[in-house]
Protein backbone atom coordinates (compact mmCIF):
# COMPACT_ATOMS: atom_id res chain seq x y z
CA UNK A 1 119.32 81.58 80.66
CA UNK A 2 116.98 79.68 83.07
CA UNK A 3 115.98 81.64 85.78
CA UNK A 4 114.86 79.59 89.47
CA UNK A 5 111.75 81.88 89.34
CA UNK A 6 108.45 80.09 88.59
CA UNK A 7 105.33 82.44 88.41
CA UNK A 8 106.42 86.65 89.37
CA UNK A 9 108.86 88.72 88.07
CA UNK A 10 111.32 89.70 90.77
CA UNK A 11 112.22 93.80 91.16
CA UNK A 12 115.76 93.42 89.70
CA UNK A 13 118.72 95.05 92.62
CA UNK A 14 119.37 97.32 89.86
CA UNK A 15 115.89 98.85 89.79
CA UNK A 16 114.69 98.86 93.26
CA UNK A 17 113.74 101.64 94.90
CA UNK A 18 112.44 102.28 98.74
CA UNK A 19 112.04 99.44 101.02
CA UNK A 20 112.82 97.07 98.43
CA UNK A 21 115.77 98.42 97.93
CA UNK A 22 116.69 98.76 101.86
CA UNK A 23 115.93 95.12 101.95
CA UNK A 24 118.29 93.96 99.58
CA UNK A 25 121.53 96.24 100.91
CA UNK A 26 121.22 94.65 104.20
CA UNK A 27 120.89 91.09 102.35
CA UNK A 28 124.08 92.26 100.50
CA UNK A 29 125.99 93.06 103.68
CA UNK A 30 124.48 90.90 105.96
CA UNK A 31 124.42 87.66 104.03
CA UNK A 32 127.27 88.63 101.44
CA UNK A 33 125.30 87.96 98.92
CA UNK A 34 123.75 90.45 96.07
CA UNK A 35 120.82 88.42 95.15
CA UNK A 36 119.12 85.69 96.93
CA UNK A 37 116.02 84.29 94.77
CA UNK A 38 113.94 84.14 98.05
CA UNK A 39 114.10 87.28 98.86
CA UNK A 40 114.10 88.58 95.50
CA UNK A 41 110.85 86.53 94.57
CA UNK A 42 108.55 88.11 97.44
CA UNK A 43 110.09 91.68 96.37
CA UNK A 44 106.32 92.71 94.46
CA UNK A 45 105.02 92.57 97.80
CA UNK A 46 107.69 94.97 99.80
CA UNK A 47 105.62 94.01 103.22
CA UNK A 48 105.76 90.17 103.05
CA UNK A 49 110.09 90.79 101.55
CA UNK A 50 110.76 92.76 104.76
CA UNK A 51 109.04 91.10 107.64
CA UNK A 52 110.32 88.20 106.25
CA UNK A 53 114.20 88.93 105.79
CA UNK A 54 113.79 90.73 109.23
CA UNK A 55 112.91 87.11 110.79
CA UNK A 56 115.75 85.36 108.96
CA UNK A 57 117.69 87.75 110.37
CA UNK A 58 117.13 87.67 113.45
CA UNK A 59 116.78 84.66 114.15
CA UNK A 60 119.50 83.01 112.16
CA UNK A 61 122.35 85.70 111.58
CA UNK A 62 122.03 87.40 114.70
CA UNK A 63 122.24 86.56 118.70
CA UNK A 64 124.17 84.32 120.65
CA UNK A 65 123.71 80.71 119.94
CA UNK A 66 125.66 78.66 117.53
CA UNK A 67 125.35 79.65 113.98
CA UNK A 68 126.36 76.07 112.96
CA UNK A 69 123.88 74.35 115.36
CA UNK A 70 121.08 76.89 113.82
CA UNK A 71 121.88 75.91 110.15
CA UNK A 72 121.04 72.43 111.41
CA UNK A 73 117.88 73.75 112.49
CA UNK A 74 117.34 75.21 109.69
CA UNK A 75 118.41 72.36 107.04
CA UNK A 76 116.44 69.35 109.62
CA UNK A 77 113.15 72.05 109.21
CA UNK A 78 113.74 71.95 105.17
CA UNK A 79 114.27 68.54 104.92
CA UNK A 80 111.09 67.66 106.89
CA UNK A 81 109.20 70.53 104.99
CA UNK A 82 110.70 68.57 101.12
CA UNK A 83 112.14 71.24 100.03
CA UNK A 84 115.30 70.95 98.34
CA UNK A 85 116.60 74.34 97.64
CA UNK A 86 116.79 75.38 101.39
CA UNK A 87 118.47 72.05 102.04
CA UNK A 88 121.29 72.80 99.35
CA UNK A 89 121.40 76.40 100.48
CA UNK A 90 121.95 75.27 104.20
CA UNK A 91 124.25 72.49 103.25
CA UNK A 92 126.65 75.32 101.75
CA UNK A 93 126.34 77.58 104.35
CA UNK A 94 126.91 74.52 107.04
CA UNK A 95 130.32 74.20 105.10
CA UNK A 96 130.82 78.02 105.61
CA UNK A 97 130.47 78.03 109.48
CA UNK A 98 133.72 75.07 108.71
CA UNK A 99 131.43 72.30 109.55
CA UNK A 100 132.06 70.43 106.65
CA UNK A 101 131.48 66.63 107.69
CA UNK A 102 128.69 67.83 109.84
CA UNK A 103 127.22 70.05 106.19
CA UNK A 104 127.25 66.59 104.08
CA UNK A 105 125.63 64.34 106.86
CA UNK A 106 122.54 66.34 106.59
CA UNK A 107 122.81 66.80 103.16
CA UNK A 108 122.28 63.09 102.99
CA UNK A 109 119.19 63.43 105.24
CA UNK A 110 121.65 61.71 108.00
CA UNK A 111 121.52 62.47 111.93
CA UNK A 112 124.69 63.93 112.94
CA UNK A 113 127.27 62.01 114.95
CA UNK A 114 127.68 64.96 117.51
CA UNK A 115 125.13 64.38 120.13
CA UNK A 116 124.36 68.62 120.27
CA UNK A 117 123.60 68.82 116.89
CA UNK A 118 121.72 65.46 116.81
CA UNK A 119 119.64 66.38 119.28
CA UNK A 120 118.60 70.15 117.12
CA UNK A 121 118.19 67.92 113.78
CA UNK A 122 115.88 65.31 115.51
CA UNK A 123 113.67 68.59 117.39
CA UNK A 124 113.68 70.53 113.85
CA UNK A 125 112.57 67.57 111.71
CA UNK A 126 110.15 67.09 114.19
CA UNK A 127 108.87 70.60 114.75
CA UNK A 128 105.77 69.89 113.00
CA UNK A 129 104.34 67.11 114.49
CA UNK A 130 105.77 67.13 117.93
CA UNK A 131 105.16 69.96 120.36
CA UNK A 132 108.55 70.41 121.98
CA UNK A 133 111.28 72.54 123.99
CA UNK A 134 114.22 73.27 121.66
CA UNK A 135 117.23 71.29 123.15
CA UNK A 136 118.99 74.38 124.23
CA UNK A 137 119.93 76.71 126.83
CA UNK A 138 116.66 78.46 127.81
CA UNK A 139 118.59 82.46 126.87
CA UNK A 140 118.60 80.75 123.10
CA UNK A 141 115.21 79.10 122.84
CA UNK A 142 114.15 81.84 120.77
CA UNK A 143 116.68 81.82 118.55
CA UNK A 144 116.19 78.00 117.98
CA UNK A 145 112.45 78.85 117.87
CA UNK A 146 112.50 81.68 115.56
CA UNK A 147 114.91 79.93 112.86
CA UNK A 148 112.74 76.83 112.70
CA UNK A 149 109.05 79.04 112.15
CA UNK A 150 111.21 81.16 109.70
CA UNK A 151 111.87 77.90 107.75
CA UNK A 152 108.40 76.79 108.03
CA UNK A 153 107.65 79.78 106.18
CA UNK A 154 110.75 80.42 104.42
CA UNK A 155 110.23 77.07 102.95
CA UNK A 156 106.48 77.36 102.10
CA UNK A 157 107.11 80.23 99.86
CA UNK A 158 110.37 79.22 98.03
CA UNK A 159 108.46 75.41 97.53
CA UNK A 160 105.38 77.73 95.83
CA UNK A 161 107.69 80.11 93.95
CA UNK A 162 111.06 78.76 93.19
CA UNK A 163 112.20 75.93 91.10
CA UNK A 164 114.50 73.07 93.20
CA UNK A 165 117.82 74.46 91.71
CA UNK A 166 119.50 76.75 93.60
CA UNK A 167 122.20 76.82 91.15
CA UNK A 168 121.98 76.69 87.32
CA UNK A 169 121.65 72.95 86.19
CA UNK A 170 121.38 71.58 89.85
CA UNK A 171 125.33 72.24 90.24
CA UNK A 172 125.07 72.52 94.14
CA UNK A 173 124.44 68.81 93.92
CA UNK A 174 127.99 68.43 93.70
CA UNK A 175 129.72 68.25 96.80
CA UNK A 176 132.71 69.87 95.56
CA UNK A 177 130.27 72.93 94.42
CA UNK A 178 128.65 73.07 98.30
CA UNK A 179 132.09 73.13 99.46
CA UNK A 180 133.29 75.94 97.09
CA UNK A 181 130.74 77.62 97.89
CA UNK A 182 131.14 77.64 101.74
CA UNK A 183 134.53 78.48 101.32
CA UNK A 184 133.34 81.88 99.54
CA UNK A 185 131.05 82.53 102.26
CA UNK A 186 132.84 81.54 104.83
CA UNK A 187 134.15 85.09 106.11
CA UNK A 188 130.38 86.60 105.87
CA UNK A 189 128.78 83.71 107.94
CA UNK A 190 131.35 83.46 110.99
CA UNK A 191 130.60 87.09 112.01
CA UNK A 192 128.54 88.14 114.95
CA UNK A 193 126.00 90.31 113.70
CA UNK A 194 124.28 92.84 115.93
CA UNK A 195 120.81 91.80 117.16
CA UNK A 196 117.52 94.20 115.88
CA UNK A 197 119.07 96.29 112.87
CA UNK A 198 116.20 94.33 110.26
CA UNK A 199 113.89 96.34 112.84
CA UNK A 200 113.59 99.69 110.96
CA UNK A 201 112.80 97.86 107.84
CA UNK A 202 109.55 97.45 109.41
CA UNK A 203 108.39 100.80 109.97
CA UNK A 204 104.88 101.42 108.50
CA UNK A 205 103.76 97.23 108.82
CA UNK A 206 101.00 96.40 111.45
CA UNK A 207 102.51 95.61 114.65
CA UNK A 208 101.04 92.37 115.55
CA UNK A 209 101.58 90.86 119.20
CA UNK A 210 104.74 89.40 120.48
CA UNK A 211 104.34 86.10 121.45
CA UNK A 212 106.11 85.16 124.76
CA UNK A 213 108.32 82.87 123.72
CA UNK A 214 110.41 85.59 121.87
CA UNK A 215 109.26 88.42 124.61
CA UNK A 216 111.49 91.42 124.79
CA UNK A 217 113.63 90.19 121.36
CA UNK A 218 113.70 91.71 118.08
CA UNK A 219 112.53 88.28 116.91
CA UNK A 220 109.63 88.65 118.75
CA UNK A 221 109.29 92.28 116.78
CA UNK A 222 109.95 90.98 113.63
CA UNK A 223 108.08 87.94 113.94
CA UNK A 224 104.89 89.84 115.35
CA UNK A 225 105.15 91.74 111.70
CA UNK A 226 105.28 88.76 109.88
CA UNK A 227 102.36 87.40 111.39
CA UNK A 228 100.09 90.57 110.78
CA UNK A 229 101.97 91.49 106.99
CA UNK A 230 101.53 87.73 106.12
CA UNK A 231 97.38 87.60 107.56
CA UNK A 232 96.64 90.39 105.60
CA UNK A 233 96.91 88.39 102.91
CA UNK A 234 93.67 86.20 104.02
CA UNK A 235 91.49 89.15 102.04
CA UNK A 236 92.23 87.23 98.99
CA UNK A 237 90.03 84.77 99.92
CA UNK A 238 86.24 85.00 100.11
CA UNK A 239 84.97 84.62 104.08
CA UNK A 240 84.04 80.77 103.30
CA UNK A 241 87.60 79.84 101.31
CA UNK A 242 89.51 81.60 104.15
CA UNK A 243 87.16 79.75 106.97
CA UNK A 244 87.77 76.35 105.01
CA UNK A 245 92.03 76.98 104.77
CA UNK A 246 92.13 77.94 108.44
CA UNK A 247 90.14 74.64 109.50
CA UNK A 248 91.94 72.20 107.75
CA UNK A 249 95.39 73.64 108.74
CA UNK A 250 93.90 73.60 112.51
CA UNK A 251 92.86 69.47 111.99
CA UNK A 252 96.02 69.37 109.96
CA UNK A 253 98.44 66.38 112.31
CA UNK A 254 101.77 67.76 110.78
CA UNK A 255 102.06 64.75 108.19
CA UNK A 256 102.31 65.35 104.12
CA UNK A 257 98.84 65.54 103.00
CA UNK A 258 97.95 61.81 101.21
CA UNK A 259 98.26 62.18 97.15
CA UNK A 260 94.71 61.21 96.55
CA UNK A 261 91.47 63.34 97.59
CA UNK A 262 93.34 66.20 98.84
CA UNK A 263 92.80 69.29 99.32
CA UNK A 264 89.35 68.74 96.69
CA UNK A 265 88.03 67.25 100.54
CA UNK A 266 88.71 69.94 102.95
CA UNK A 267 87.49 72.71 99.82
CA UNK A 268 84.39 71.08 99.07
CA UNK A 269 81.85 73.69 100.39
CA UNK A 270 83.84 76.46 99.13
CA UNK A 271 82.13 78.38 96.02
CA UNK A 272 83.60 77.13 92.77
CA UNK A 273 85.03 80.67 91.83
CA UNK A 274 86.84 80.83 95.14
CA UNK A 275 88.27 77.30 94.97
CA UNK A 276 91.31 78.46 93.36
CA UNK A 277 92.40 80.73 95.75
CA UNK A 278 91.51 78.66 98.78
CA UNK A 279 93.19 75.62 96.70
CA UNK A 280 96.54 77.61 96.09
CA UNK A 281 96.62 79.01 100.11
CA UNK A 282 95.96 75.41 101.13
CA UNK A 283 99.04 73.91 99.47
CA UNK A 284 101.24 76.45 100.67
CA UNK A 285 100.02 75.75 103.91
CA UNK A 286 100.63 71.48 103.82
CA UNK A 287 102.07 70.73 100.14
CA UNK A 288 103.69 73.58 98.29
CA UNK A 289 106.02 71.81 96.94
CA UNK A 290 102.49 70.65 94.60
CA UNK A 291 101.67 73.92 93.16
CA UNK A 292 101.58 73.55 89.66
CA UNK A 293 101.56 76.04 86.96
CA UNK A 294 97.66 74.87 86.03
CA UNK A 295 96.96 76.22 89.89
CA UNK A 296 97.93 79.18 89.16
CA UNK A 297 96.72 79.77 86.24
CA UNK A 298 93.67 78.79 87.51
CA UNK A 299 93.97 81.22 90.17
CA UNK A 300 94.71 84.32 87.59
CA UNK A 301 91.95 83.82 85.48
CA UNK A 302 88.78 83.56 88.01
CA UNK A 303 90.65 86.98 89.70
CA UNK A 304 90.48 88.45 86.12
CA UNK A 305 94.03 88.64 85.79
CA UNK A 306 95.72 88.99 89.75
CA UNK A 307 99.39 90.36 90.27
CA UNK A 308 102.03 89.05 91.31
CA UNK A 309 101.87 90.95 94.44
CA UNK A 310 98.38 89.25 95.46
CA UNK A 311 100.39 85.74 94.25
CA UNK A 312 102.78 86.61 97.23
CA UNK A 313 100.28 87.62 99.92
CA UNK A 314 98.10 84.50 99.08
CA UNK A 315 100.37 82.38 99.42
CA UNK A 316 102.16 83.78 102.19
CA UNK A 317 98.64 83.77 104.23
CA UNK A 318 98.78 79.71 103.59
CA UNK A 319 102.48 79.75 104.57
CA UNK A 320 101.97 81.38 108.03
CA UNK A 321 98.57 79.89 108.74
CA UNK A 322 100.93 76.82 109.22
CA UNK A 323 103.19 78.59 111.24
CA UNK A 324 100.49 79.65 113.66
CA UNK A 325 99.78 75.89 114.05
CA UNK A 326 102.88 74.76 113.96
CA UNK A 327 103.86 77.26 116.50
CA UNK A 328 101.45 77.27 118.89
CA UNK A 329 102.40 74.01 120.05
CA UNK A 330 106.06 75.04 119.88
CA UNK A 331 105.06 78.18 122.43
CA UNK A 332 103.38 76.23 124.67
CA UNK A 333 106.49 73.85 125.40
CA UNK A 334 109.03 76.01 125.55
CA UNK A 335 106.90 78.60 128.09
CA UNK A 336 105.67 75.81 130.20
């Protein structure tokens, strides 16, 4: 059977052991659901799987704003980002929260008629190219903050990793599917889940700093861990490749990357043997959704055979070298 998993073999629920296996029990009870392909396809790299669920978490699941207005965040941040399996995965659990009109509007790519959640799905499809306040009370800004950098990132990795389907043969295309679907969930999704329980996942990761926009939050916690796990992952890259990725993500104006002369431009000076790495951190960072198999392939062979673990953290270092650009300008509108 067709699997949505592209290039690593995920640590199967039945066979995981220590934090893995942590990880995935609170998914089960948290999000209802057993296995998630996202989070299952960062499990070789335990660091990257936690600090990333804990952000999801709390961010999304947890706190006091408006689950349904945060799937919109999340779904406007996917749809800006092209990357189909989040929409489709936020579309269903829009129809869980009971939202269903509101769940096929942006499934369509369609501003919402409410003028609340209009106003969330213009800021998150704009989060990358606009530097501005969420449109929210200022005691959930970093909610709204949080769950649109975890989608930058979320979205990065399952564009790189995942195929588009989130179900076999594309059946959440079907809006009877999505609305099945939300039905199923719907009991999980309308809880209120307790803020900073992802928090003890994290034991053991580098720190990092809490920004101030999330000051005094477990998101701030768990996003101060994704930031350091994720950075780690920029020893993958020789000293020029990693100089080259952070520069063009820094001149980077928040627009897909044009089809022709890109990224060979912004990679030129790098050493031929480090090209592939610095090519495959690069599109995670502005295009992953253009990670081909011949990429990474590429990428194996000049590092004489890499795992999948190193597959993660490279392209996780590319995902949140985004997110620190994307971010910063987010930070500086909300604190000003």
């Amino acid at each position: 059977m067709p699997t949505p998993y592209r290039y690593v073999t995920p640590v199967p629920r039945e066979a995981a052991t220590g934090r893995v296996a942590e990880v995935y029990a609170q998914i089960a009870r948290d999000f209802g659901m057993a296995r998630m392909p996202l989070f299952m396809t960062l499990s070789p790299a335990p660091d990257v799987l936690a600090a990333t669920w804990a952000v999801l978490r709390e961010s999304l699941l947890a706190g006091r704003a408006s689950r349904a207005g945060k799937e919109v965040v999340a779904a406007g941040v996917s749809l800006a980002n092209k990357c189909p399996f989040c929409v489709d995965a936020h579309t269903v659990l829009l129809h869980a929260t009971g939202e269903h009109r509101l769940a096929e509007t942006v499934a369509r790519g369609e501003r919402p008629s409410d003028a609340g959640h209009a106003r969330l799905f213009d800021w998150a499809t704009g989060t990358a190219t606009a530097g501005q306040a969420p449109p929210c009370p200022p005691d959930q800004a970093a909610e709204h903050i949080g769950t649109a950098l975890a989608f930058h990132f979320i979205n990065r990795m399952v564009s790189s990793l995942l195929t588009d389907d989130l179900l076999p043969a594309g059946l959440q295309r079907s809006r009877l599917v999505r609305g099945l679907g939300g039905m199923a969930m719907a009991r999980t999704v309308r809880r209120r889940l307790p803020v900073g329980e992802a928090l003890p996942l994290l034991r053991g990761l580098p720190p990092g700093r809490v920004r101030a926009w999330a000051a005094g939050t477990p998101i701030g916690t768990a996003f101060a861990a994704l930031h350091a796990t994720a950075g780690e992952g920029a020893a993958l890259l020789g000293g020029t490749a990693g100089e080259a990725v952070v520069e063009a993500v820094a001149a980077w104006d928040g627009e897909h990357p044009a089809l022709s002369g890109w990224p060979s431009g912004p990679l030129a000076r790098v050493a031929p043997a480090e090209r592939p790495a610095a090519r495959l951190a690069l599109l995670a960072a502005l295009a992953p959704y253009r990670v081909t198999d011949a990429d990474v392939a590429a990428w194996r062979e000049t590092g004489g055979g890499r795992s999948d673990a190193d597959l993660v953290r490279l392209l996780a270092f590319g995902a949140i070298t985004a997110v620190w650009r994307i971010e910063a300008a987010l930070a500086v509108a909300a604190t000003s």
